[in-house]
Structure formats: structure tokens, C-alpha cells
Tab-separated table of C-alpha atoms in Angstrom:
chain	number	residue	atom	x	y	z
A	1	UNK	CA	163.680	159.464	282.897
A	2	UNK	CA	163.994	163.353	283.434
A	3	UNK	CA	160.514	163.766	282.112
A	4	UNK	CA	159.047	161.429	284.722
A	5	UNK	CA	160.400	163.695	287.614
A	6	UNK	CA	159.344	167.072	286.075
A	7	UNK	CA	155.716	166.673	286.753
A	8	UNK	CA	155.967	165.975	290.534
A	9	UNK	CA	158.622	168.695	290.869
A	10	UNK	CA	156.605	171.058	289.172
A	11	UNK	CA	153.329	170.296	291.240
A	12	UNK	CA	155.520	170.465	294.580
A	13	UNK	CA	156.626	173.992	293.577
A	14	UNK	CA	153.248	174.998	292.464
A	15	UNK	CA	151.670	173.943	295.611
A	16	UNK	CA	154.552	175.081	298.225
A	17	UNK	CA	155.840	177.966	296.445
A	18	UNK	CA	153.736	179.610	293.846
A	19	UNK	CA	150.414	179.151	295.595
A	20	UNK	CA	151.656	180.741	299.000
A	21	UNK	CA	153.157	183.648	297.035
A	22	UNK	CA	150.015	184.176	295.049
A	23	UNK	CA	147.880	184.336	298.213
A	24	UNK	CA	150.162	186.618	299.651
A	25	UNK	CA	150.039	189.162	296.936
A	26	UNK	CA	146.231	188.696	297.106
A	27	UNK	CA	146.171	189.329	300.684
A	28	UNK	CA	148.301	192.511	300.038
A	29	UNK	CA	145.798	193.949	297.674
A	30	UNK	CA	142.913	193.252	299.939
A	31	UNK	CA	141.092	195.757	301.883
A	32	UNK	CA	141.164	195.646	305.941
A	33	UNK	CA	137.976	194.862	307.605
A	34	UNK	CA	136.643	194.170	311.144
A	35	UNK	CA	135.574	190.713	310.389
A	36	UNK	CA	137.089	187.351	310.484
A	37	UNK	CA	139.438	187.084	308.816
A	38	UNK	CA	140.106	190.748	309.049
A	39	UNK	CA	140.241	191.574	305.331
A	40	UNK	CA	138.078	191.732	302.312
A	41	UNK	CA	139.566	190.131	299.133
A	42	UNK	CA	139.542	192.125	295.861
A	43	UNK	CA	136.810	190.146	294.275
A	44	UNK	CA	134.193	191.371	296.826
A	45	UNK	CA	133.239	194.374	294.661
A	46	UNK	CA	135.797	196.695	295.976
A	47	UNK	CA	138.602	196.291	293.548
A	48	UNK	CA	142.256	196.366	294.387
A	49	UNK	CA	143.721	198.188	297.257
A	50	UNK	CA	147.106	199.551	296.281
A	51	UNK	CA	147.392	201.775	299.207
A	52	UNK	CA	149.051	199.138	301.441
A	53	UNK	CA	152.047	198.925	299.050
A	54	UNK	CA	152.029	202.845	298.775
A	55	UNK	CA	152.038	202.946	302.646
A	56	UNK	CA	154.893	200.728	303.260
A	57	UNK	CA	156.863	202.668	300.799
A	58	UNK	CA	156.268	205.943	301.735
A	59	UNK	CA	155.685	206.004	305.562
A	60	UNK	CA	158.987	206.594	307.357
A	61	UNK	CA	158.175	204.103	309.997
A	62	UNK	CA	158.344	201.141	307.359
A	63	UNK	CA	161.414	202.446	305.672
A	64	UNK	CA	163.155	202.500	308.877
A	65	UNK	CA	162.267	198.846	309.372
A	66	UNK	CA	163.438	198.125	306.075
A	67	UNK	CA	166.704	199.736	306.784
A	68	UNK	CA	167.190	198.262	310.094
A	69	UNK	CA	166.411	194.633	308.617
A	70	UNK	CA	168.940	195.223	305.872
A	71	UNK	CA	171.701	196.574	308.315
A	72	UNK	CA	171.200	193.795	310.599
A	73	UNK	CA	171.115	191.136	307.829
A	74	UNK	CA	174.257	192.680	306.254
A	75	UNK	CA	176.426	193.021	309.528
A	76	UNK	CA	175.202	189.502	310.694
A	77	UNK	CA	176.327	188.098	307.110
A	78	UNK	CA	179.550	189.878	307.254
A	79	UNK	CA	180.500	188.816	310.749
A	80	UNK	CA	179.659	185.263	309.844
A	81	UNK	CA	181.722	185.126	306.753
A	82	UNK	CA	184.609	186.508	308.371
A	83	UNK	CA	184.534	183.967	311.054
A	84	UNK	CA	183.469	181.022	308.939
A	85	UNK	CA	186.408	181.594	306.476
A	86	UNK	CA	189.175	180.492	308.791
A	87	UNK	CA	186.855	177.949	310.354
A	88	UNK	CA	186.144	176.212	306.986
A	89	UNK	CA	189.783	176.340	305.913
A	90	UNK	CA	190.973	174.789	309.046
A	91	UNK	CA	188.325	172.256	308.927
A	92	UNK	CA	188.917	171.427	305.224
A	93	UNK	CA	192.677	170.878	306.025
A	94	UNK	CA	192.235	168.873	309.103
A	95	UNK	CA	192.458	165.122	309.252
A	96	UNK	CA	189.193	164.669	311.047
A	97	UNK	CA	187.336	167.253	308.851
A	98	UNK	CA	183.885	165.227	309.202
A	99	UNK	CA	184.212	165.228	312.880
A	100	UNK	CA	184.892	169.090	313.198
A	101	UNK	CA	182.067	169.797	310.747
A	102	UNK	CA	179.658	167.755	312.737
A	103	UNK	CA	180.588	170.000	315.603
A	104	UNK	CA	179.882	173.006	313.657
A	105	UNK	CA	176.459	171.667	312.655
A	106	UNK	CA	175.782	170.468	316.234
A	107	UNK	CA	173.650	173.615	317.348
A	108	UNK	CA	171.436	173.180	314.518
A	109	UNK	CA	170.370	169.746	315.989
A	110	UNK	CA	168.913	171.570	319.147
A	111	UNK	CA	165.904	173.932	319.501
A	112	UNK	CA	166.299	177.428	318.215
A	113	UNK	CA	164.503	178.844	321.224
A	114	UNK	CA	166.854	176.922	323.585
A	115	UNK	CA	169.944	178.352	322.042
A	116	UNK	CA	168.541	181.851	322.347
A	117	UNK	CA	167.510	181.116	325.803
A	118	UNK	CA	170.965	180.011	326.576
A	119	UNK	CA	172.278	183.367	325.502
A	120	UNK	CA	169.696	185.110	327.990
A	121	UNK	CA	171.153	183.046	330.919
A	122	UNK	CA	174.608	183.966	329.876
A	123	UNK	CA	174.124	187.709	329.350
A	124	UNK	CA	171.576	188.676	332.126
A	125	UNK	CA	172.880	190.626	335.047
A	126	UNK	CA	172.868	187.727	337.275
A	127	UNK	CA	174.311	185.514	334.413
A	128	UNK	CA	177.532	183.560	333.988
A	129	UNK	CA	179.444	186.564	332.203
A	130	UNK	CA	178.707	189.112	334.942
A	131	UNK	CA	179.412	186.401	337.445
A	132	UNK	CA	182.688	185.611	336.127
A	133	UNK	CA	183.854	189.385	335.494
A	134	UNK	CA	182.913	189.903	339.193
A	135	UNK	CA	184.971	186.834	340.363
A	136	UNK	CA	187.969	188.282	338.545
A	137	UNK	CA	187.497	191.545	340.208
A	138	UNK	CA	187.099	193.344	336.715
A	139	UNK	CA	183.700	194.913	337.677
A	140	UNK	CA	181.727	195.755	340.948
A	141	UNK	CA	178.264	196.113	339.290
A	142	UNK	CA	176.552	194.051	336.802
A	143	UNK	CA	177.244	195.193	333.012
A	144	UNK	CA	174.115	195.768	331.014
A	145	UNK	CA	174.641	193.132	328.288
A	146	UNK	CA	171.424	191.717	327.557
A	147	UNK	CA	169.019	193.629	325.437
A	148	UNK	CA	171.788	195.409	323.779
A	149	UNK	CA	173.217	195.537	320.170
A	150	UNK	CA	175.947	193.166	321.232
A	151	UNK	CA	173.554	190.572	322.691
A	152	UNK	CA	171.755	190.968	319.249
A	153	UNK	CA	174.461	190.229	317.158
A	154	UNK	CA	175.923	187.506	319.456
A	155	UNK	CA	172.732	185.709	318.952
A	156	UNK	CA	172.385	186.273	315.416
A	157	UNK	CA	175.911	185.130	314.565
A	158	UNK	CA	175.633	182.131	316.774
A	159	UNK	CA	172.295	181.204	315.174
A	160	UNK	CA	173.527	181.582	311.473
A	161	UNK	CA	177.306	180.865	311.535
A	162	UNK	CA	176.789	177.107	310.263
A	163	UNK	CA	175.181	178.450	307.178
A	164	UNK	CA	178.227	180.420	306.159
A	165	UNK	CA	180.648	177.457	307.015
A	166	UNK	CA	178.983	174.893	304.872
A	167	UNK	CA	179.420	176.341	301.577
A	168	UNK	CA	182.836	177.535	302.331
A	169	UNK	CA	183.956	174.217	303.517
A	170	UNK	CA	182.831	172.859	300.328
A	171	UNK	CA	184.684	175.230	298.149
A	172	UNK	CA	187.797	174.575	300.268
A	173	UNK	CA	187.301	170.736	299.950
A	174	UNK	CA	187.058	170.840	296.357
A	175	UNK	CA	190.120	173.011	295.716
A	176	UNK	CA	193.511	171.221	294.388
A	177	UNK	CA	196.130	171.825	297.001
A	178	UNK	CA	198.717	171.715	294.235
A	179	UNK	CA	197.764	175.194	293.106
A	180	UNK	CA	198.862	176.760	296.591
A	181	UNK	CA	202.044	174.793	296.245
A	182	UNK	CA	202.806	175.973	292.828
A	183	UNK	CA	202.091	179.288	294.030
A	184	UNK	CA	204.704	178.932	296.848
A	185	UNK	CA	207.241	177.546	294.410
A	186	UNK	CA	206.825	180.440	292.250
A	187	UNK	CA	207.815	182.696	295.182
A	188	UNK	CA	204.433	183.628	296.861
A	189	UNK	CA	204.366	183.887	300.375
A	190	UNK	CA	201.375	182.527	302.416
A	191	UNK	CA	199.336	185.630	302.456
A	192	UNK	CA	199.866	186.566	298.814
A	193	UNK	CA	198.971	182.824	297.752
A	194	UNK	CA	195.716	182.983	299.877
A	195	UNK	CA	194.789	186.484	298.209
A	196	UNK	CA	195.657	185.462	294.687
A	197	UNK	CA	195.014	181.807	294.483
A	198	UNK	CA	192.775	180.581	297.312
A	199	UNK	CA	190.416	183.418	297.751
A	200	UNK	CA	189.304	183.796	294.045
A	201	UNK	CA	188.542	179.977	293.950
A	202	UNK	CA	186.396	180.033	297.055
A	203	UNK	CA	184.715	183.261	296.092
A	204	UNK	CA	181.663	181.560	294.880
A	205	UNK	CA	181.304	179.724	297.972
A	206	UNK	CA	181.887	182.956	300.178
A	207	UNK	CA	178.944	184.565	298.074
A	208	UNK	CA	176.476	181.643	298.747
A	209	UNK	CA	177.478	181.637	302.364
A	210	UNK	CA	176.798	185.427	302.516
A	211	UNK	CA	173.367	184.914	300.788
A	212	UNK	CA	172.500	182.020	302.953
A	213	UNK	CA	172.811	184.043	305.990
A	214	UNK	CA	171.616	187.473	304.703
A	215	UNK	CA	168.085	186.220	303.347
A	216	UNK	CA	166.798	184.501	306.581
A	217	UNK	CA	168.594	187.106	308.798
A	218	UNK	CA	166.660	189.983	307.075
A	219	UNK	CA	163.277	188.729	308.253
A	220	UNK	CA	164.471	187.356	311.805
A	221	UNK	CA	161.986	188.183	314.405
A	222	UNK	CA	162.873	185.727	317.493
A	223	UNK	CA	166.513	186.869	318.162
A	224	UNK	CA	165.837	190.754	317.952
A	225	UNK	CA	162.657	190.180	319.941
A	226	UNK	CA	164.468	188.268	322.791
A	227	UNK	CA	167.770	189.506	322.817
A	228	UNK	CA	167.836	192.898	320.950
A	229	UNK	CA	167.284	196.569	322.368
A	230	UNK	CA	163.532	197.517	322.893
A	231	UNK	CA	163.916	200.516	320.541
A	232	UNK	CA	165.191	198.212	317.566
A	233	UNK	CA	162.348	197.672	314.862
A	234	UNK	CA	163.404	195.275	312.211
A	235	UNK	CA	161.047	194.098	309.665
A	236	UNK	CA	160.151	190.879	311.647
A	237	UNK	CA	158.894	193.039	314.526
A	238	UNK	CA	157.085	195.290	312.146
A	239	UNK	CA	155.207	192.124	310.497
A	240	UNK	CA	154.321	190.989	313.957
A	241	UNK	CA	152.812	194.163	315.230
A	242	UNK	CA	150.865	194.464	312.005
A	243	UNK	CA	149.670	190.816	312.020
A	244	UNK	CA	148.911	189.994	315.627
A	245	UNK	CA	148.424	193.514	317.468
A	246	UNK	CA	146.900	195.945	314.773
A	247	UNK	CA	145.398	192.895	312.896
A	248	UNK	CA	146.166	194.648	309.644
A	249	UNK	CA	146.728	191.523	307.607
A	250	UNK	CA	146.937	193.389	304.135
A	251	UNK	CA	149.757	195.720	305.472
A	252	UNK	CA	151.609	192.631	306.775
A	253	UNK	CA	151.355	190.960	303.631
A	254	UNK	CA	152.466	193.986	301.569
A	255	UNK	CA	155.553	194.162	304.039
A	256	UNK	CA	156.220	190.510	303.303
A	257	UNK	CA	155.731	191.002	299.588
A	258	UNK	CA	158.160	194.000	299.648
A	259	UNK	CA	160.666	192.080	301.484
A	260	UNK	CA	160.592	189.189	298.956
A	261	UNK	CA	160.955	191.407	296.061
A	262	UNK	CA	164.055	193.026	297.857
A	263	UNK	CA	165.614	189.849	298.478
A	264	UNK	CA	165.228	188.597	294.902
A	265	UNK	CA	167.838	191.072	293.809
A	266	UNK	CA	170.941	189.485	295.356
A	267	UNK	CA	169.596	186.064	294.325
A	268	UNK	CA	169.420	187.010	290.676
A	269	UNK	CA	172.827	188.705	290.916
A	270	UNK	CA	174.331	185.742	292.379
A	271	UNK	CA	172.865	183.583	289.755
A	272	UNK	CA	174.046	185.796	286.869
A	273	UNK	CA	177.545	185.763	288.229
A	274	UNK	CA	177.283	182.000	288.397
A	275	UNK	CA	176.082	181.649	284.852
A	276	UNK	CA	178.952	184.098	283.644
A	277	UNK	CA	181.585	181.997	285.395
């Protein structure tokens, strides 16, 4: 039975994973041109153009974009994990856990741009937050909330928090409650029991949640573009500029290939830790 499913799965992976990655790598090694499409492939007689990869590794502009993307993804994943840990624990221990889990997933059923647009309405100078602060007499002039790092991380955490809650909820739901009861019987307090018993058992779920947020957040474009500071240049913005404004498809493909290679490191590390366990 297993052999019957292997060929369709292999064909699916080849068409939707391997082929796009191969095309992306070929585009990264192509030459920029003024035609349509704006690149010359390596087999046109000019050979491979490795200057694109050298450019993104040596230019401070692109190194800053990589640094900002990793910083944005790391902070977003950490904040999501800190919020998801008590949320997942409370949902797993609640009587109506499925209802609460559905409420956590409810934002994913709406359009992504609509959720970002809602934050724009909340954070703008004439928005609800500034209106509430003025109504309470806390401020006289509107506070600049939109297009700030605060707005950026609020939008990022709101967008990716469910991806951190799901694996942690699964880890808490699989855990045997008698282990915590045994720790309490042996004299461990709630904090010590959580740190020595609960947290090690849910650590794989926490790592999975961190990666589920970190990987897509590293290439995020919409939230930084609509909510972030104008001077911020994460990799998603740099890719957009190279592809649509500069029309330098080979450099944009080289940036995407470098990001994929960089994101493979935490994935391989997570798999190695999982195999060791």
C-alpha cells in the first residue's frame, strides 16, 4: 500500500517544490538584460553569472536587509512564543478547549489584508486608540503610533500568533496530568513543577512553534510595508524593490535563494534534535 502512494507524492514534490527551486536557482545565475523577461539564462552563451550571489553577500545594503529580517523574525517569534505558552496551557486545561482553540484560529479565516487594515484604523492619528486616550484625558495631541516599530510588531504578532499556539496546544494536550500531580506530591511547587516537568515535555512543541513563526516572518512583506517605519528595509521589501522597481530579477532570485539557504539551518537543527530524542 505504501508503494502506491510514493509515486504521486514524489511527483507532487518534484512539481511544486523541486522545480520552482531549480528555476529560482537558474534565475539567480542568469544575466540581467533589457528585454522581456529582463534576464538572459546561462545557456544563451554567456555562462553563469555568479556576481549576483557575490553582490548580496558583500553589499552592506543587502547585509542590512538580512539582519533586519532575522531581527524582525526572531523578535516576532519570541513574542509569539511568550504569549502562546500561557494561552495554549489555559486552552488545553479548559473544559471547552475546542471552542477556545477555534477562537484563536478565527483570525486566520479572514483576509490577511483586512486584518492589517484593521490595525491601520486602530493606530492612525484619528483612530480608535488615540480617540480613547483623548477621551480619557491622557493626551491632548495624537500620539504617532502608525508606521512605528510598535505598530510593526503588533501586526506581526497578531498575524503569526496562532501558528505558535497550535503546536504548544498539541504538546499540552498530549501531556499526562499525573506527572504534575506526582511532582506536587513530592513537594514541588507550581513554578518548580512547571519548570522541571511541564516545560521539558512541551519543549519540542515550543521549538516547532518558534520555527512556524520565524520562517514565514523572515520573508514578510505586507506587514512591514503597511505598518512599519518608512526607513525599515527587511528582505521582503528589498525583494520587492529589486523585482518590481529595479527589474533586476537575477538579484531578486539570488536574495530569495540566500534566504532559503539561511532558513534551512534552523530546520535541519530542529530535525536533528527531534531524531536525537
